[in-house]
Coordinates of C-alpha atoms in Angstrom, one line a residue:
X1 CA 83.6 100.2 96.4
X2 CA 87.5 100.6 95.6
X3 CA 87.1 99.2 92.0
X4 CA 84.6 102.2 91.7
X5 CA 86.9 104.7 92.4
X6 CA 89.9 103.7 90.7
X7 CA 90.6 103.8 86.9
X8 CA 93.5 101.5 87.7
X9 CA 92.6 97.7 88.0
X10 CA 91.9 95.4 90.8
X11 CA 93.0 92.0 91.0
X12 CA 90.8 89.6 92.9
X13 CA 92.5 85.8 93.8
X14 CA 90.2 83.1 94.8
X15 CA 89.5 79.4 94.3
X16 CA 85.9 80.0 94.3
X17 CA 85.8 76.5 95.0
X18 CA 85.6 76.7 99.0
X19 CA 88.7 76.6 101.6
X20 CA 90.9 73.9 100.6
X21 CA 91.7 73.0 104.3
X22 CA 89.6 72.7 107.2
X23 CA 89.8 76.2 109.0
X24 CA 87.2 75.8 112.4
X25 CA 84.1 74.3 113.9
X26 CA 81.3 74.6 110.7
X27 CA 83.8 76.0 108.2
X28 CA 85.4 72.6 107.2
X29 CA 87.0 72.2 103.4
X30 CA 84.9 72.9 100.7
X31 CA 83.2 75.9 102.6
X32 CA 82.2 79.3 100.5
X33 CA 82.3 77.2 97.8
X34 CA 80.7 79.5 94.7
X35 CA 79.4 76.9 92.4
X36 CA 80.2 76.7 89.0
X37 CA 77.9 78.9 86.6
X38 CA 77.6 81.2 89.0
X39 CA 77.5 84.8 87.8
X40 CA 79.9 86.9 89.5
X41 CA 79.0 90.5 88.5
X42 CA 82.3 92.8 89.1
X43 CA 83.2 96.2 88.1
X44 CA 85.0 96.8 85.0
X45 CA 88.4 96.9 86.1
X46 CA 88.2 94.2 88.0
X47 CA 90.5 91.0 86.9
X48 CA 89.5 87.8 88.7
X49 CA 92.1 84.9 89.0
X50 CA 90.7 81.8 90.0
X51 CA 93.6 79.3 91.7
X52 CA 95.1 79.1 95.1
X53 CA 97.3 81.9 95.8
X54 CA 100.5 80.0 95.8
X55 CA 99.5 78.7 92.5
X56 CA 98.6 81.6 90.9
X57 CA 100.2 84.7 92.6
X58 CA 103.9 84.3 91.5
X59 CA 103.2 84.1 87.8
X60 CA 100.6 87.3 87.5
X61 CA 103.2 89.2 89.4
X62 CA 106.1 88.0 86.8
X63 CA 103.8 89.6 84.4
X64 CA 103.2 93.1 86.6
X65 CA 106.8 93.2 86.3
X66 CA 107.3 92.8 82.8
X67 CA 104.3 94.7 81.6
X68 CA 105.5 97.8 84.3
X69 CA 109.1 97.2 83.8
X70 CA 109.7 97.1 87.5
X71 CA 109.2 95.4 91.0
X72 CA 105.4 96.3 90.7
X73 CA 104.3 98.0 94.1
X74 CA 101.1 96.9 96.4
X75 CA 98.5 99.1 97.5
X76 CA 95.9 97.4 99.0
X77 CA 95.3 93.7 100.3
X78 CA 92.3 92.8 101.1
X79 CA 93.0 89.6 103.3
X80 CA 89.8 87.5 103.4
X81 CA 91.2 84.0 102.8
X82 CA 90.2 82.8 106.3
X83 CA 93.1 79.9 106.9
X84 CA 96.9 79.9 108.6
X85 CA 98.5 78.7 104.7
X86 CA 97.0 81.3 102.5
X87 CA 97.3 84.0 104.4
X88 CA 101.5 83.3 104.6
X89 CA 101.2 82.6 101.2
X90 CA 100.2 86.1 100.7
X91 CA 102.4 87.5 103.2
X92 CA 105.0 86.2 102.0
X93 CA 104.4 86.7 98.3
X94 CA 103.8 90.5 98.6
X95 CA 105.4 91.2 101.2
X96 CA 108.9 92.7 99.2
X97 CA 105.5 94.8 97.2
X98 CA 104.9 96.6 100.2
X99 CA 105.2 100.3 100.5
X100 CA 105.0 103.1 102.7
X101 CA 101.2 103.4 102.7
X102 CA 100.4 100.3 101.8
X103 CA 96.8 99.1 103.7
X104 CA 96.8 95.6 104.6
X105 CA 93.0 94.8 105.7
X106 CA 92.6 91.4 107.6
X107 CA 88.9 90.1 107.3
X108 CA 89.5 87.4 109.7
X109 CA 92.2 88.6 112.4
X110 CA 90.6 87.6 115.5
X111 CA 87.2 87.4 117.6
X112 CA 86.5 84.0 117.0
X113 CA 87.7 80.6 119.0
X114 CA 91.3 79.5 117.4
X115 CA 91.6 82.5 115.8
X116 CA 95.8 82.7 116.9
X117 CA 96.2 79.6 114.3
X118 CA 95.1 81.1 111.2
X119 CA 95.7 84.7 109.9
X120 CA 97.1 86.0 113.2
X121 CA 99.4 83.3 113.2
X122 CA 100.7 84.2 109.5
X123 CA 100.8 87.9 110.4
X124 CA 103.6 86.8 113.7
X125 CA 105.7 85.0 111.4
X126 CA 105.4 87.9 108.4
X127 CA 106.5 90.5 110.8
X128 CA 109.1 88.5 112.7
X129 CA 111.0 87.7 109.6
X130 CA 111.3 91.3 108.4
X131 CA 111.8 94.7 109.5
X132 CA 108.8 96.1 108.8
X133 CA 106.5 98.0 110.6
X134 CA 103.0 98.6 110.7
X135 CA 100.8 101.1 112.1
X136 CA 97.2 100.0 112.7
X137 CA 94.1 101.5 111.2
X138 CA 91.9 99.9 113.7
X139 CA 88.1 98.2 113.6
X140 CA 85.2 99.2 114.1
X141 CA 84.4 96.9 117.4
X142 CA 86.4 95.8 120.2
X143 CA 88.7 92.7 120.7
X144 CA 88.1 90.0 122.4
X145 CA 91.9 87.4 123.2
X146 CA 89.6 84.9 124.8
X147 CA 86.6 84.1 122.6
X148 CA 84.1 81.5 123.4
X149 CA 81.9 82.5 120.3
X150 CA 82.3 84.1 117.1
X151 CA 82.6 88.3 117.8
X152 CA 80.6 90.3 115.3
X153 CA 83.8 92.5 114.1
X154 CA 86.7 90.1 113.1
X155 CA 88.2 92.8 110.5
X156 CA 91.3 94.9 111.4
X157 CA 93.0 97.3 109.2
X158 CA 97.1 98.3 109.1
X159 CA 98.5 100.7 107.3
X160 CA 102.6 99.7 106.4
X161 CA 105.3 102.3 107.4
X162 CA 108.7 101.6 105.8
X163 CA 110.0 105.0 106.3
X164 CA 110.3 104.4 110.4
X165 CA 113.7 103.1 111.4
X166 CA 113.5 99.9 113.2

């Protein structure tokens, strides 16, 4: 829906080869594995980089940099990668790309069992290590700290605020 209404284009990271680690009960390595062949139909500014995102993020933002001639901003993450690692890989990648307004949207946040080891987890340790603050959006269900089952909302939305003095 974004890459619709956006002349600008939209990066997508994924190994498209399943979670590398084991994340929870059912959702072992190898899990959302796309296999090969398989079309992926995308909008046409949509640029698909397949790697993990330690692998691959540092280079393609060396060349945002060079091609914009600057520490190229962040607008939107879409955080959907499910386990603890990638998600501070992201964090921690981006994170000095972060603006005022910047939306980070968490796919996997909470309302499932162990959910405080995975993204949640990366999201502590991003904020505790910077000054940043962010203000949050919200989801469209209520949370549950205690879950015994998977919750049918597990999405969050926070909007960054840089401009607030800490």
């Amino acid at each position: 829906m974004f890459c619709g209404n956006n002349s600008q284009p939209v990066y997508g990271f994924d190994t498209f080869t399943g979670l590398p680690t084991d994340w929870r009960n059912g959702h072992g390595h190898g899990a959302f594995n796309i296999p090969n062949g398989t079309n992926i139909s995308v909008p046409y500014n949509t640029i698909l980089v397949k790697g993990l995102f330690i692998d691959t993020l540092p280079d393609q933002l060396l060349l945002f940099d060079r091609l914009y001639q600057c520490h190229t901003p962040v607008s939107f993450v879409h955080i959907d990668c499910d386990i603890y690692d990638s998600t501070r890989d992201i964090l921690f990648l981006l994170g000095s790309r972060f603006v005022s307004g910047t939306i980070l949207l968490f796919d996997e946040l909470f309302n499932y069992p162990g959910y405080e080891k995975h993204e949640l987890k990366a999201l502590y340790e991003f904020l505790s290590s910077s000054n940043m603050r962010l203000i949050p959006v919200g989801t469209s269900g209520s949370i549950d700290r205690h879950p015994t089952q998977d919750g049918t909302i597990q999405s969050f939305a926070l909007v960054v605020d840089l401009e607030q003095n800490m």
